[in-house]
mmCIF file of C-alpha atoms and ligand atoms in Angstrom:
data_model
loop_
_atom_site.group_PDB
_atom_site.id
_atom_site.type_symbol
_atom_site.label_atom_id
_atom_site.label_comp_id
_atom_site.label_asym_id
_atom_site.label_seq_id
_atom_site.Cartn_x
_atom_site.Cartn_y
_atom_site.Cartn_z
ATOM 1 C CA MET A 1 0.000 0.000 0.000
ATOM 2 C CA ILE A 2 1.258 3.486 -0.813
ATOM 3 C CA ARG A 3 -0.066 6.375 1.179
ATOM 4 C CA LYS A 4 -0.309 9.611 -0.711
ATOM 5 C CA ILE A 5 1.983 12.247 0.758
ATOM 6 C CA GLY A 6 0.188 15.356 2.026
ATOM 7 C CA ARG A 7 1.540 18.782 1.066
ATOM 8 C CA ASN A 8 2.567 19.413 4.649
ATOM 9 C CA ASP A 9 4.049 15.963 5.293
ATOM 10 C CA PRO A 10 7.808 15.559 5.335
ATOM 11 C CA CYS A 11 9.162 14.924 1.830
ATOM 12 C CA TRP A 12 9.921 11.265 0.974
ATOM 13 C CA CYS A 13 13.514 12.181 0.113
ATOM 14 C CA GLY A 14 14.552 12.697 3.720
ATOM 15 C CA SER A 15 15.490 16.369 3.267
ATOM 16 C CA GLY A 16 13.454 17.234 6.367
ATOM 17 C CA LYS A 17 11.495 19.805 4.342
ATOM 18 C CA LYS A 18 7.749 19.693 3.820
ATOM 19 C CA TYR A 19 6.753 17.896 0.617
ATOM 20 C CA LYS A 20 5.244 21.128 -0.783
ATOM 21 C CA ASN A 21 8.581 22.891 -0.316
ATOM 22 C CA CYS A 22 10.645 20.033 -1.700
ATOM 23 C CA HIS A 23 9.755 17.503 -4.423
ATOM 24 C CA GLN A 24 6.078 18.323 -4.954
ATOM 25 C CA ALA A 25 6.438 20.878 -7.761
ATOM 26 C CA MET A 26 8.769 18.569 -9.649
ATOM 27 C CA GLU A 27 6.467 15.598 -9.273
ATOM 28 C CA ASP A 28 3.487 17.644 -10.429
ATOM 29 C CA ARG A 29 5.484 18.568 -13.494
ATOM 30 C CA ILE A 30 6.359 14.908 -14.133
ATOM 31 C CA LEU A 31 2.670 14.083 -13.960
ATOM 32 C CA THR A 32 1.875 16.485 -16.803
ATOM 33 C CA TYR A 33 4.357 14.593 -19.001
ATOM 34 C CA ARG A 34 2.922 11.257 -17.975
ATOM 35 C CA ARG A 35 -0.578 12.427 -18.832
ATOM 36 C CA ALA A 36 0.724 13.477 -22.248
ATOM 37 C CA GLY A 37 1.826 9.873 -22.828
ATOM 38 C CA HIS A 38 5.564 10.132 -22.138
ATOM 39 C CA VAL A 39 7.667 7.598 -20.266
ATOM 40 C CA VAL A 40 8.540 9.209 -16.927
ATOM 41 C CA PRO A 41 10.724 8.127 -14.000
ATOM 42 C CA SER A 42 9.118 6.610 -10.944
ATOM 43 C CA ARG A 43 10.007 8.130 -7.582
ATOM 44 C CA ARG A 44 12.367 5.206 -7.040
ATOM 45 C CA LEU A 45 14.641 6.546 -9.795
ATOM 46 C CA ILE A 46 14.980 10.002 -8.248
ATOM 47 C CA LYS A 47 17.896 9.986 -5.833
ATOM 48 C CA SER A 48 17.746 11.680 -2.444
ATOM 49 C CA GLY A 49 20.581 13.900 -1.214
ATOM 50 C CA ARG A 50 21.807 11.017 0.872
ATOM 51 C CA ASP A 51 21.802 8.631 -2.095
ATOM 52 C CA ILE A 52 23.760 11.139 -4.175
ATOM 53 C CA GLN A 53 26.425 11.486 -1.497
ATOM 54 C CA GLY A 54 26.673 7.701 -1.232
ATOM 55 C CA ILE A 55 27.065 7.301 -4.988
ATOM 56 C CA LYS A 56 29.728 10.031 -5.068
ATOM 57 C CA ASP A 57 31.724 8.253 -2.366
ATOM 58 C CA SER A 58 31.513 5.001 -4.323
ATOM 59 C CA ALA A 59 32.482 6.841 -7.512
ATOM 60 C CA LYS A 60 35.691 8.126 -5.896
ATOM 61 C CA ILE A 61 36.897 4.536 -5.675
ATOM 62 C CA ASN A 62 35.891 3.796 -9.258
ATOM 63 C CA ILE A 63 37.833 6.817 -10.498
ATOM 64 C CA ALA A 64 40.877 5.904 -8.390
ATOM 65 C CA VAL A 65 40.847 2.359 -9.793
ATOM 66 C CA LEU A 66 40.811 3.532 -13.396
ATOM 67 C CA ASP A 67 43.464 6.176 -12.663
ATOM 68 C CA GLU A 68 45.723 3.450 -11.261
ATOM 69 C CA VAL A 69 45.051 1.150 -14.224
ATOM 70 C CA GLY A 70 45.967 4.072 -16.494
ATOM 71 C CA LYS A 71 49.295 4.496 -14.720
ATOM 72 C CA ARG A 72 50.279 0.847 -14.918
ATOM 73 C CA ILE A 73 48.763 -0.570 -18.097
ATOM 74 C CA CYS A 74 51.345 -1.463 -20.733
ATOM 75 C CA ALA A 75 52.346 -3.939 -23.433
ATOM 76 C CA GLY A 76 53.390 -7.327 -22.074
ATOM 77 C CA MET A 77 50.935 -7.174 -19.176
ATOM 78 C CA SER A 78 48.165 -9.768 -18.892
ATOM 79 C CA THR A 79 44.569 -8.693 -18.427
ATOM 80 C CA LEU A 80 44.613 -10.693 -15.172
ATOM 81 C CA GLU A 81 47.100 -8.116 -13.879
ATOM 82 C CA ILE A 82 44.477 -5.423 -14.567
ATOM 83 C CA ASP A 83 42.039 -7.455 -12.480
ATOM 84 C CA GLU A 84 44.624 -7.534 -9.688
ATOM 85 C CA ILE A 85 44.996 -3.736 -9.772
ATOM 86 C CA VAL A 86 41.204 -3.413 -9.551
ATOM 87 C CA ASN A 87 41.077 -5.683 -6.507
ATOM 88 C CA GLU A 88 44.019 -3.987 -4.828
ATOM 89 C CA VAL A 89 42.675 -0.435 -5.160
ATOM 90 C CA THR A 90 38.999 -1.261 -4.586
ATOM 91 C CA TYR A 91 39.488 -3.353 -1.439
ATOM 92 C CA GLY A 92 42.240 -0.986 -0.292
ATOM 93 C CA MET A 93 39.704 1.855 -0.267
ATOM 94 C CA GLY A 94 37.011 -0.218 1.456
ATOM 95 C CA GLY A 95 34.885 -1.005 -1.599
ATOM 96 C CA ILE A 96 33.752 -4.190 -3.345
ATOM 97 C CA PRO A 97 34.259 -4.818 -7.088
ATOM 98 C CA ALA A 98 30.666 -4.974 -8.367
ATOM 99 C CA ASP A 99 31.449 -7.212 -11.339
ATOM 100 C CA LEU A 100 32.797 -10.081 -9.234
ATOM 101 C CA GLY A 101 30.106 -12.746 -9.083
ATOM 102 C CA TYR A 102 27.556 -10.500 -10.812
ATOM 103 C CA GLU A 103 25.280 -12.996 -12.569
ATOM 104 C CA GLY A 104 28.212 -15.362 -12.239
ATOM 105 C CA PHE A 105 30.859 -13.114 -13.834
ATOM 106 C CA PRO A 106 34.174 -14.661 -12.694
ATOM 107 C CA LYS A 107 36.412 -11.575 -12.324
ATOM 108 C CA SER A 108 36.362 -8.066 -10.838
ATOM 109 C CA VAL A 109 36.478 -6.040 -14.052
ATOM 110 C CA CYS A 110 35.737 -6.335 -17.773
ATOM 111 C CA THR A 111 38.682 -6.030 -20.164
ATOM 112 C CA SER A 112 37.671 -5.902 -23.831
ATOM 113 C CA ILE A 113 40.356 -5.714 -26.510
ATOM 114 C CA ASN A 114 40.070 -4.569 -30.163
ATOM 115 C CA ASN A 115 37.131 -6.506 -31.739
ATOM 116 C CA GLU A 116 35.669 -7.334 -28.330
ATOM 117 C CA VAL A 117 32.662 -5.112 -27.719
ATOM 118 C CA CYS A 118 32.284 -5.700 -23.973
ATOM 119 C CA HIS A 119 32.429 -8.233 -21.121
ATOM 120 C CA GLY A 120 35.923 -9.495 -21.860
ATOM 121 C CA ILE A 121 37.122 -11.698 -18.989
ATOM 122 C CA PRO A 122 40.583 -10.986 -17.536
ATOM 123 C CA SER A 123 42.993 -13.887 -18.022
ATOM 124 C CA LYS A 124 46.649 -14.640 -17.419
ATOM 125 C CA ASP A 125 46.753 -15.886 -21.028
ATOM 126 C CA ILE A 126 45.635 -12.618 -22.610
ATOM 127 C CA ILE A 127 48.710 -10.433 -23.026
ATOM 128 C CA LEU A 128 48.445 -6.793 -24.129
ATOM 129 C CA LYS A 129 50.363 -6.069 -27.321
ATOM 130 C CA ASP A 130 51.713 -2.916 -28.857
ATOM 131 C CA GLY A 131 48.915 -1.416 -30.986
ATOM 132 C CA ASP A 132 45.985 -2.876 -29.011
ATOM 133 C CA ILE A 133 43.069 -0.804 -27.806
ATOM 134 C CA ILE A 134 41.359 -1.973 -24.637
ATOM 135 C CA ASN A 135 38.286 -0.971 -22.671
ATOM 136 C CA VAL A 136 38.533 -1.392 -18.910
ATOM 137 C CA ASP A 137 35.022 -1.314 -17.428
ATOM 138 C CA CYS A 138 34.954 -0.989 -13.669
ATOM 139 C CA SER A 139 32.125 -0.865 -11.138
ATOM 140 C CA THR A 140 32.287 -0.420 -7.394
ATOM 141 C CA ILE A 141 29.964 -1.022 -4.462
ATOM 142 C CA LEU A 142 30.482 1.075 -1.339
ATOM 143 C CA ASN A 143 27.923 1.046 1.492
ATOM 144 C CA ASN A 144 25.352 -0.363 -0.935
ATOM 145 C CA TYR A 145 25.898 2.387 -3.503
ATOM 146 C CA TRP A 146 27.064 1.537 -7.023
ATOM 147 C CA SER A 147 29.314 3.417 -9.406
ATOM 148 C CA ASP A 148 30.130 2.374 -12.957
ATOM 149 C CA SER A 149 32.492 3.794 -15.580
ATOM 150 C CA SER A 150 34.960 2.696 -18.210
ATOM 151 C CA ARG A 151 37.852 4.064 -20.207
ATOM 152 C CA MET A 152 39.789 3.116 -23.310
ATOM 153 C CA PHE A 153 43.543 2.671 -23.171
ATOM 154 C CA MET A 154 45.844 2.611 -26.171
ATOM 155 C CA ILE A 155 48.798 0.278 -25.814
ATOM 156 C CA GLY A 156 52.051 1.589 -27.261
ATOM 157 C CA LYS A 157 51.820 2.843 -30.823
ATOM 158 C CA VAL A 158 48.267 2.456 -32.118
ATOM 159 C CA SER A 159 47.171 2.742 -35.769
ATOM 160 C CA GLU A 160 45.571 5.970 -36.931
ATOM 161 C CA GLU A 161 42.251 4.148 -37.480
ATOM 162 C CA ARG A 162 42.185 2.816 -33.948
ATOM 163 C CA GLU A 163 43.183 6.188 -32.511
ATOM 164 C CA ARG A 164 40.316 7.811 -34.433
ATOM 165 C CA LEU A 165 37.775 5.230 -33.214
ATOM 166 C CA VAL A 166 38.839 5.773 -29.600
ATOM 167 C CA ARG A 167 38.717 9.555 -29.963
ATOM 168 C CA VAL A 168 35.364 9.723 -31.758
ATOM 169 C CA THR A 169 33.808 7.363 -29.195
ATOM 170 C CA LYS A 170 34.995 9.685 -26.427
ATOM 171 C CA GLU A 171 33.471 12.607 -28.321
ATOM 172 C CA CYS A 172 30.192 10.643 -28.494
ATOM 173 C CA VAL A 173 30.149 10.485 -24.695
ATOM 174 C CA GLU A 174 30.986 14.204 -24.432
ATOM 175 C CA ILE A 175 28.085 14.973 -26.771
ATOM 176 C CA GLY A 176 25.888 12.730 -24.628
ATOM 177 C CA ILE A 177 26.900 14.693 -21.521
ATOM 178 C CA GLN A 178 26.090 18.001 -23.240
ATOM 179 C CA ASN A 179 22.660 16.639 -24.137
ATOM 180 C CA VAL A 180 21.641 15.606 -20.631
ATOM 181 C CA LYS A 181 19.190 18.362 -19.745
ATOM 182 C CA PRO A 182 16.253 18.073 -17.372
ATOM 183 C CA TRP A 183 12.809 18.057 -18.992
ATOM 184 C CA THR A 184 14.141 16.692 -22.257
ATOM 185 C CA PHE A 185 14.177 13.028 -23.268
ATOM 186 C CA LEU A 186 16.764 10.288 -23.218
ATOM 187 C CA GLY A 187 15.975 9.815 -26.905
ATOM 188 C CA ASP A 188 17.243 13.352 -27.575
ATOM 189 C CA MET A 189 20.554 12.485 -25.950
ATOM 190 C CA GLY A 190 20.832 9.033 -27.522
ATOM 191 C CA HIS A 191 20.122 10.398 -30.970
ATOM 192 C CA ALA A 192 22.858 13.034 -30.654
ATOM 193 C CA VAL A 193 25.356 10.337 -29.654
ATOM 194 C CA HIS A 194 24.331 8.110 -32.561
ATOM 195 C CA GLN A 195 24.523 10.963 -35.062
ATOM 196 C CA HIS A 196 28.133 11.737 -34.175
ATOM 197 C CA ALA A 197 29.102 8.090 -34.651
ATOM 198 C CA LEU A 198 27.272 7.952 -37.997
ATOM 199 C CA ASP A 199 28.878 11.205 -39.157
ATOM 200 C CA ASN A 200 32.227 9.499 -38.662
ATOM 201 C CA GLY A 201 31.258 6.359 -40.547
ATOM 202 C CA TYR A 202 30.733 4.184 -37.492
ATOM 203 C CA SER A 203 27.809 2.180 -36.101
ATOM 204 C CA VAL A 204 26.488 1.986 -32.545
ATOM 205 C CA VAL A 205 25.505 -1.207 -30.740
ATOM 206 C CA ARG A 206 21.744 -1.472 -30.256
ATOM 207 C CA GLU A 207 21.208 -4.419 -27.949
ATOM 208 C CA ILE A 208 23.474 -3.283 -25.118
ATOM 209 C CA GLY A 209 23.331 0.173 -23.610
ATOM 210 C CA GLY A 210 23.390 2.251 -20.482
ATOM 211 C CA HIS A 211 21.255 2.035 -17.406
ATOM 212 C CA GLY A 212 20.103 3.725 -14.263
ATOM 213 C CA CYS A 213 22.663 3.144 -11.529
ATOM 214 C CA GLY A 214 23.303 3.955 -7.897
ATOM 215 C CA ASN A 215 21.004 2.104 -5.529
ATOM 216 C CA ALA A 216 21.669 -1.026 -7.583
ATOM 217 C CA PHE A 217 24.075 -1.935 -10.383
ATOM 218 C CA HIS A 218 21.499 -1.861 -13.155
ATOM 219 C CA GLU A 219 18.313 0.129 -12.650
ATOM 220 C CA ASP A 220 15.755 1.478 -15.082
ATOM 221 C CA PRO A 221 15.828 3.064 -17.568
ATOM 222 C CA PHE A 222 17.637 1.258 -20.379
ATOM 223 C CA VAL A 223 19.666 4.010 -22.061
ATOM 224 C CA SER A 224 19.920 3.561 -25.812
ATOM 225 C CA TYR A 225 22.309 5.439 -28.103
ATOM 226 C CA VAL A 226 20.261 4.527 -31.138
ATOM 227 C CA SER A 227 17.094 6.395 -30.304
ATOM 228 C CA THR A 228 14.651 8.969 -31.589
ATOM 229 C CA PRO A 229 14.355 12.544 -30.292
ATOM 230 C CA GLY A 230 11.277 13.132 -28.139
ATOM 231 C CA THR A 231 11.061 9.453 -27.137
ATOM 232 C CA GLU A 232 12.334 7.351 -24.218
ATOM 233 C CA MET A 233 12.271 8.435 -20.580
ATOM 234 C CA LEU A 234 11.958 12.056 -19.504
ATOM 235 C CA MET A 235 15.139 13.246 -17.757
ATOM 236 C CA VAL A 236 14.451 14.748 -14.356
ATOM 237 C CA PRO A 237 16.808 16.235 -11.725
ATOM 238 C CA GLY A 238 18.019 13.531 -9.346
ATOM 239 C CA MET A 239 18.148 10.709 -11.903
ATOM 240 C CA VAL A 240 21.481 8.907 -12.172
ATOM 241 C CA PHE A 241 22.400 6.808 -15.213
ATOM 242 C CA THR A 242 25.321 5.825 -17.407
ATOM 243 C CA ILE A 243 26.309 7.044 -20.850
ATOM 244 C CA GLU A 244 28.254 4.187 -22.412
ATOM 245 C CA PRO A 245 27.909 3.837 -26.188
ATOM 246 C CA MET A 246 29.713 0.959 -27.844
ATOM 247 C CA VAL A 247 30.904 2.278 -31.192
ATOM 248 C CA ASN A 248 31.914 -0.134 -33.940
ATOM 249 C CA ALA A 249 34.201 0.560 -36.880
ATOM 250 C CA GLY A 250 32.054 -1.716 -39.078
ATOM 251 C CA THR A 251 28.722 -3.423 -38.571
ATOM 252 C CA ASP A 252 26.611 -3.015 -35.428
ATOM 253 C CA GLU A 253 25.974 -6.779 -35.424
ATOM 254 C CA LEU A 254 27.355 -8.850 -32.620
ATOM 255 C CA THR A 255 28.399 -12.381 -31.819
ATOM 256 C CA PHE A 256 28.472 -13.881 -28.353
ATOM 257 C CA ASP A 257 31.094 -16.167 -26.855
ATOM 258 C CA LYS A 258 29.398 -19.496 -26.258
ATOM 259 C CA GLU A 259 32.355 -20.961 -24.430
ATOM 260 C CA ASN A 260 32.727 -18.386 -21.663
ATOM 261 C CA GLY A 261 29.116 -17.201 -21.807
ATOM 262 C CA TRP A 262 30.116 -13.531 -21.565
ATOM 263 C CA THR A 263 32.305 -11.903 -24.152
ATOM 264 C CA VAL A 264 30.625 -9.974 -26.948
ATOM 265 C CA TYR A 265 32.419 -9.467 -30.279
ATOM 266 C CA THR A 266 31.739 -7.516 -33.451
ATOM 267 C CA ALA A 267 30.236 -9.874 -36.044
ATOM 268 C CA ASP A 268 32.643 -8.657 -38.739
ATOM 269 C CA GLY A 269 35.754 -8.803 -36.544
ATOM 270 C CA LYS A 270 36.355 -5.041 -36.853
ATOM 271 C CA ASP A 271 37.246 -2.908 -33.849
ATOM 272 C CA SER A 272 34.885 -1.574 -31.215
ATOM 273 C CA ALA A 273 35.404 1.112 -28.576
ATOM 274 C CA GLN A 274 33.492 2.287 -25.522
ATOM 275 C CA TRP A 275 33.792 4.958 -22.865
ATOM 276 C CA GLU A 276 31.388 5.109 -19.940
ATOM 277 C CA VAL A 277 30.461 7.845 -17.499
ATOM 278 C CA GLU A 278 27.858 7.926 -14.741
ATOM 279 C CA VAL A 279 25.905 11.185 -14.567
ATOM 280 C CA LEU A 280 23.489 12.917 -12.214
ATOM 281 C CA VAL A 281 20.780 15.029 -13.830
ATOM 282 C CA THR A 282 20.796 18.485 -12.203
ATOM 283 C CA ASP A 283 18.496 21.520 -12.491
ATOM 284 C CA THR A 284 20.549 22.882 -15.375
ATOM 285 C CA GLY A 285 22.236 19.901 -17.036
ATOM 286 C CA CYS A 286 24.264 17.157 -15.450
ATOM 287 C CA GLU A 287 27.136 16.428 -13.148
ATOM 288 C CA VAL A 288 29.568 13.671 -14.105
ATOM 289 C CA LEU A 289 29.983 11.427 -11.050
ATOM 290 C CA CYS A 290 32.580 9.056 -12.476
ATOM 291 C CA TRP A 291 34.449 8.503 -15.703
HETATM 292 N N1 MF3 B 301 30.088 -2.635 -16.167
HETATM 293 C C1 MF3 B 301 29.112 -3.149 -17.123
HETATM 294 C C2 MF3 B 301 28.141 -2.024 -17.394
HETATM 295 O O1 MF3 B 301 28.555 -1.013 -17.840
HETATM 296 C C3 MF3 B 301 28.458 -4.380 -16.608
HETATM 297 C C4 MF3 B 301 29.372 -5.514 -16.481
HETATM 298 S S1 MF3 B 301 28.549 -6.833 -15.816
HETATM 299 C C5 MF3 B 301 29.709 -8.031 -15.698
HETATM 300 O O2 MF3 B 301 26.972 -2.068 -17.171
HETATM 301 F F1 MF3 B 301 29.142 -8.986 -15.077
HETATM 302 F F2 MF3 B 301 30.102 -8.365 -16.900
HETATM 303 F F3 MF3 B 301 30.722 -7.594 -15.019
HETATM 304 CO CO1 CO B 302 27.314 0.399 -17.137
#
């Protein structure tokens, strides 16, 4: 049973303010969009001040992990050594690697090289070579708050084509960030991301995308980067989600590793890149919580 909050009751978010002086105006505004037929966030997806602080604390670990990986990653290193860095920094700062054991995932981080789109599994047998590009996708739990971000690393001297794919994919995320504005739609943002990839001759993965994040690893909404302006969920201050397009040099079609049950590859064997940030929608745009 859900009891309707009275205007003079304390707000559900725990601010201590009366509902009428806190979230009521925003929720009334959301209702007008819902009545007009739009997909809108439920209250569950709007983070309280306390949630936001918790996610930021978790995000500090995620950022520190990727900073440390960036310092140490090099040719000749195995991807298992990246997993070890993730464990060392995450546990050292009091966090838990969110990937470990997630739906049975066997390691603490995803390491996806060249034609691997995502969910590469660290292994002592996978050795980084000069010219490789690799995505390191890291997620942290701290005090039951989740953070999630990923970066590309270029190993040694990388071809011009690979360098361009990595750079344009990063630009896609930057364009996504610029297009997170309250009271516009996720489809507006996703379309802008897609357009930049298309303008550069690339495709964007459809089946796998971003997600709400913070009070759990994967929350609603699904965040597509192949979407139509004016569609998908309304963005509202207090929502937290990831922007993480997977950009392919060739086809957007995928194949899935049947042996390990996890790794996703491009169907044509061409390269794929991904950067991921976690953002908080604010009154004026967004704040990047981790990258
Ligand atoms: N970090 C990925 C994401 O961006 C999820 C990885 S799940 C795992 O959502 F199990 F593969 F680790
Ligand atoms: Co993610």
